[in-house]
Amino acid sequence: MLRVFLIVSISWALCLGARAATFDCRVEQKFHSGGVYTAENLRTYKPRVVVHVTEDGAQLRRCSVSPSAGGVETCDEYEVDHIVSDGRVGVSKYYYFEGQFDMQIFADGYFVENNGRGTVSFGRCIVSPIGFPRSKGD
């Protein structure tokens, strides 16, 4: 069902003349070399990755709520260096080489994020045919 939603959403965006799609990917599980982030950590920090794809390329935005910034969401933004899409498997991969950061979004809306610092996150993405959403801290 979600796959149909993603296909319809992207098709709808293209039919309306939009040349971009944004994937808002909320982290549901996060693992690091020392263990697993707790449900309380995920509720507190609300980590997510936003992928904005245009006909010219893509940007990655890694966001979370920052207690040191007064509890507002802060984001780091990266220009994607390389994109690989495999229709047979139904996955698109977005690579930022300098930070060894990559994001994989599957056709069913699930994603895997490797942040390049020993942490891997999983969750689901919501796609929209609009521009890059601004973080609350911007």
mmCIF file of C-alpha atoms in Angstrom:
data_model
loop_
_atom_site.group_PDB
_atom_site.id
_atom_site.type_symbol
_atom_site.label_atom_id
_atom_site.label_comp_id
_atom_site.label_asym_id
_atom_site.label_seq_id
_atom_site.Cartn_x
_atom_site.Cartn_y
_atom_site.Cartn_z
ATOM 1 C CA MET A 1 0.000 0.000 0.000
ATOM 2 C CA LEU A 2 2.788 2.414 0.917
ATOM 3 C CA ARG A 3 4.590 1.559 -2.331
ATOM 4 C CA VAL A 4 1.469 2.516 -4.283
ATOM 5 C CA PHE A 5 1.283 5.748 -2.268
ATOM 6 C CA LEU A 6 4.916 6.600 -3.086
ATOM 7 C CA ILE A 7 4.461 5.907 -6.794
ATOM 8 C CA VAL A 8 1.216 7.881 -6.951
ATOM 9 C CA SER A 9 2.720 10.769 -4.960
ATOM 10 C CA ILE A 10 5.759 11.103 -7.191
ATOM 11 C CA SER A 11 3.641 10.720 -10.344
ATOM 12 C CA TRP A 12 1.238 13.361 -9.033
ATOM 13 C CA ALA A 13 4.143 15.732 -8.414
ATOM 14 C CA LEU A 14 5.476 15.252 -11.924
ATOM 15 C CA CYS A 15 2.030 15.734 -13.465
ATOM 16 C CA LEU A 16 1.681 19.051 -11.654
ATOM 17 C CA GLY A 17 4.957 20.194 -13.116
ATOM 18 C CA ALA A 18 6.946 19.834 -9.922
ATOM 19 C CA ARG A 19 10.548 18.931 -10.564
ATOM 20 C CA ALA A 20 11.327 17.865 -7.010
ATOM 21 C CA ALA A 21 10.292 15.453 -4.297
ATOM 22 C CA THR A 22 11.121 15.543 -0.611
ATOM 23 C CA PHE A 23 11.429 12.452 1.567
ATOM 24 C CA ASP A 24 10.957 13.144 5.283
ATOM 25 C CA CYS A 25 12.430 10.082 6.989
ATOM 26 C CA ARG A 26 11.705 9.634 10.713
ATOM 27 C CA VAL A 27 14.081 7.405 12.667
ATOM 28 C CA GLU A 28 12.290 4.527 14.422
ATOM 29 C CA GLN A 29 15.380 2.506 15.432
ATOM 30 C CA LYS A 30 18.973 3.620 15.906
ATOM 31 C CA PHE A 31 21.972 1.414 16.637
ATOM 32 C CA HIS A 32 25.573 2.265 17.511
ATOM 33 C CA SER A 33 28.642 0.287 18.533
ATOM 34 C CA GLY A 34 27.679 0.616 22.200
ATOM 35 C CA GLY A 35 24.093 -0.567 21.816
ATOM 36 C CA VAL A 36 20.660 0.708 20.871
ATOM 37 C CA TYR A 37 19.096 4.111 21.338
ATOM 38 C CA THR A 38 16.165 3.881 23.738
ATOM 39 C CA ALA A 39 12.607 4.784 22.828
ATOM 40 C CA GLU A 40 12.980 7.717 25.234
ATOM 41 C CA ASN A 41 16.077 8.961 23.333
ATOM 42 C CA LEU A 42 14.156 8.787 20.046
ATOM 43 C CA ARG A 43 11.203 10.696 21.545
ATOM 44 C CA THR A 44 13.504 13.339 23.050
ATOM 45 C CA TYR A 45 15.796 13.960 20.077
ATOM 46 C CA LYS A 46 13.333 13.167 17.245
ATOM 47 C CA PRO A 47 16.069 12.277 14.724
ATOM 48 C CA ARG A 48 15.196 12.353 11.047
ATOM 49 C CA VAL A 49 16.787 12.629 7.631
ATOM 50 C CA VAL A 50 15.292 14.736 4.862
ATOM 51 C CA VAL A 51 16.229 13.931 1.273
ATOM 52 C CA HIS A 52 15.353 16.556 -1.318
ATOM 53 C CA VAL A 53 15.652 15.250 -4.874
ATOM 54 C CA THR A 54 15.530 17.465 -7.960
ATOM 55 C CA GLU A 55 16.341 16.877 -11.598
ATOM 56 C CA ASP A 56 19.759 18.450 -10.853
ATOM 57 C CA GLY A 57 20.717 16.209 -7.910
ATOM 58 C CA ALA A 58 19.886 15.823 -4.233
ATOM 59 C CA GLN A 59 20.580 17.213 -0.788
ATOM 60 C CA LEU A 60 20.602 15.381 2.536
ATOM 61 C CA ARG A 61 19.600 17.065 5.752
ATOM 62 C CA ARG A 62 20.240 15.258 9.047
ATOM 63 C CA CYS A 63 18.141 16.753 11.842
ATOM 64 C CA SER A 64 17.430 16.297 15.546
ATOM 65 C CA VAL A 65 16.212 18.302 18.512
ATOM 66 C CA SER A 66 19.128 19.926 20.310
ATOM 67 C CA PRO A 67 18.846 20.571 24.073
ATOM 68 C CA SER A 68 21.899 22.875 23.876
ATOM 69 C CA ALA A 69 20.062 24.969 21.248
ATOM 70 C CA GLY A 70 17.057 25.449 23.514
ATOM 71 C CA GLY A 71 15.157 22.350 22.450
ATOM 72 C CA VAL A 72 14.728 23.392 18.817
ATOM 73 C CA GLU A 73 15.446 21.191 15.827
ATOM 74 C CA THR A 74 18.833 21.760 14.222
ATOM 75 C CA CYS A 75 20.006 20.298 10.927
ATOM 76 C CA ASP A 76 23.227 19.674 9.049
ATOM 77 C CA GLU A 77 22.878 19.860 5.273
ATOM 78 C CA TYR A 78 24.977 18.030 2.680
ATOM 79 C CA GLU A 79 25.066 18.053 -1.099
ATOM 80 C CA VAL A 80 24.781 14.485 -2.419
ATOM 81 C CA ASP A 81 27.865 13.367 -4.346
ATOM 82 C CA HIS A 82 26.436 10.278 -6.013
ATOM 83 C CA ILE A 83 22.992 8.710 -6.533
ATOM 84 C CA VAL A 84 22.322 5.088 -7.453
ATOM 85 C CA SER A 85 18.811 3.857 -8.244
ATOM 86 C CA ASP A 86 18.025 0.209 -8.846
ATOM 87 C CA GLY A 87 14.516 -0.428 -10.147
ATOM 88 C CA ARG A 88 14.910 -4.198 -9.899
ATOM 89 C CA VAL A 89 15.467 -4.044 -6.168
ATOM 90 C CA GLY A 90 13.440 -0.868 -5.654
ATOM 91 C CA VAL A 91 16.072 1.178 -3.825
ATOM 92 C CA SER A 92 17.672 4.583 -4.281
ATOM 93 C CA LYS A 93 20.986 5.288 -2.565
ATOM 94 C CA TYR A 94 22.323 8.754 -1.811
ATOM 95 C CA TYR A 95 26.023 9.187 -0.945
ATOM 96 C CA TYR A 96 27.892 12.061 0.699
ATOM 97 C CA PHE A 97 31.523 10.956 0.384
ATOM 98 C CA GLU A 98 33.398 13.382 2.657
ATOM 99 C CA GLY A 99 31.272 12.457 5.667
ATOM 100 C CA GLN A 100 31.031 8.769 4.676
ATOM 101 C CA PHE A 101 27.275 9.259 5.052
ATOM 102 C CA ASP A 102 24.759 7.372 2.968
ATOM 103 C CA MET A 103 21.017 6.993 2.840
ATOM 104 C CA GLN A 104 19.045 4.187 1.195
ATOM 105 C CA ILE A 105 15.317 4.571 0.517
ATOM 106 C CA PHE A 106 13.392 1.499 -0.551
ATOM 107 C CA ALA A 107 10.244 1.419 -2.706
ATOM 108 C CA ASP A 108 8.097 0.536 0.324
ATOM 109 C CA GLY A 109 9.154 3.764 2.075
ATOM 110 C CA TYR A 110 11.579 2.210 4.540
ATOM 111 C CA PHE A 111 15.096 3.612 4.820
ATOM 112 C CA VAL A 112 18.536 2.778 6.187
ATOM 113 C CA GLU A 113 20.902 5.593 7.149
ATOM 114 C CA ASN A 114 24.607 5.030 7.783
ATOM 115 C CA ASN A 115 25.889 8.238 9.340
ATOM 116 C CA GLY A 116 29.565 7.396 8.753
ATOM 117 C CA ARG A 117 30.400 7.584 12.466
ATOM 118 C CA GLY A 118 29.376 4.109 13.592
ATOM 119 C CA THR A 119 25.617 4.638 13.825
ATOM 120 C CA VAL A 120 22.928 3.086 11.643
ATOM 121 C CA SER A 121 19.279 4.200 11.705
ATOM 122 C CA PHE A 122 16.087 2.701 10.319
ATOM 123 C CA GLY A 123 12.589 4.046 9.815
ATOM 124 C CA ARG A 124 10.024 5.157 7.254
ATOM 125 C CA CYS A 125 9.826 8.074 4.862
ATOM 126 C CA ILE A 126 6.914 10.249 3.821
ATOM 127 C CA VAL A 127 7.231 11.677 0.322
ATOM 128 C CA SER A 128 5.886 15.014 -0.824
ATOM 129 C CA PRO A 129 6.153 16.892 -4.111
ATOM 130 C CA ILE A 130 7.272 20.102 -2.418
ATOM 131 C CA GLY A 131 10.511 21.856 -1.644
ATOM 132 C CA PHE A 132 12.902 21.330 1.218
ATOM 133 C CA PRO A 133 11.003 21.740 4.489
ATOM 134 C CA ARG A 134 12.611 24.231 6.814
ATOM 135 C CA SER A 135 13.606 23.075 10.267
ATOM 136 C CA LYS A 136 12.073 24.821 13.257
ATOM 137 C CA GLY A 137 15.495 26.257 14.074
ATOM 138 C CA ASP A 138 15.905 28.018 10.704
#
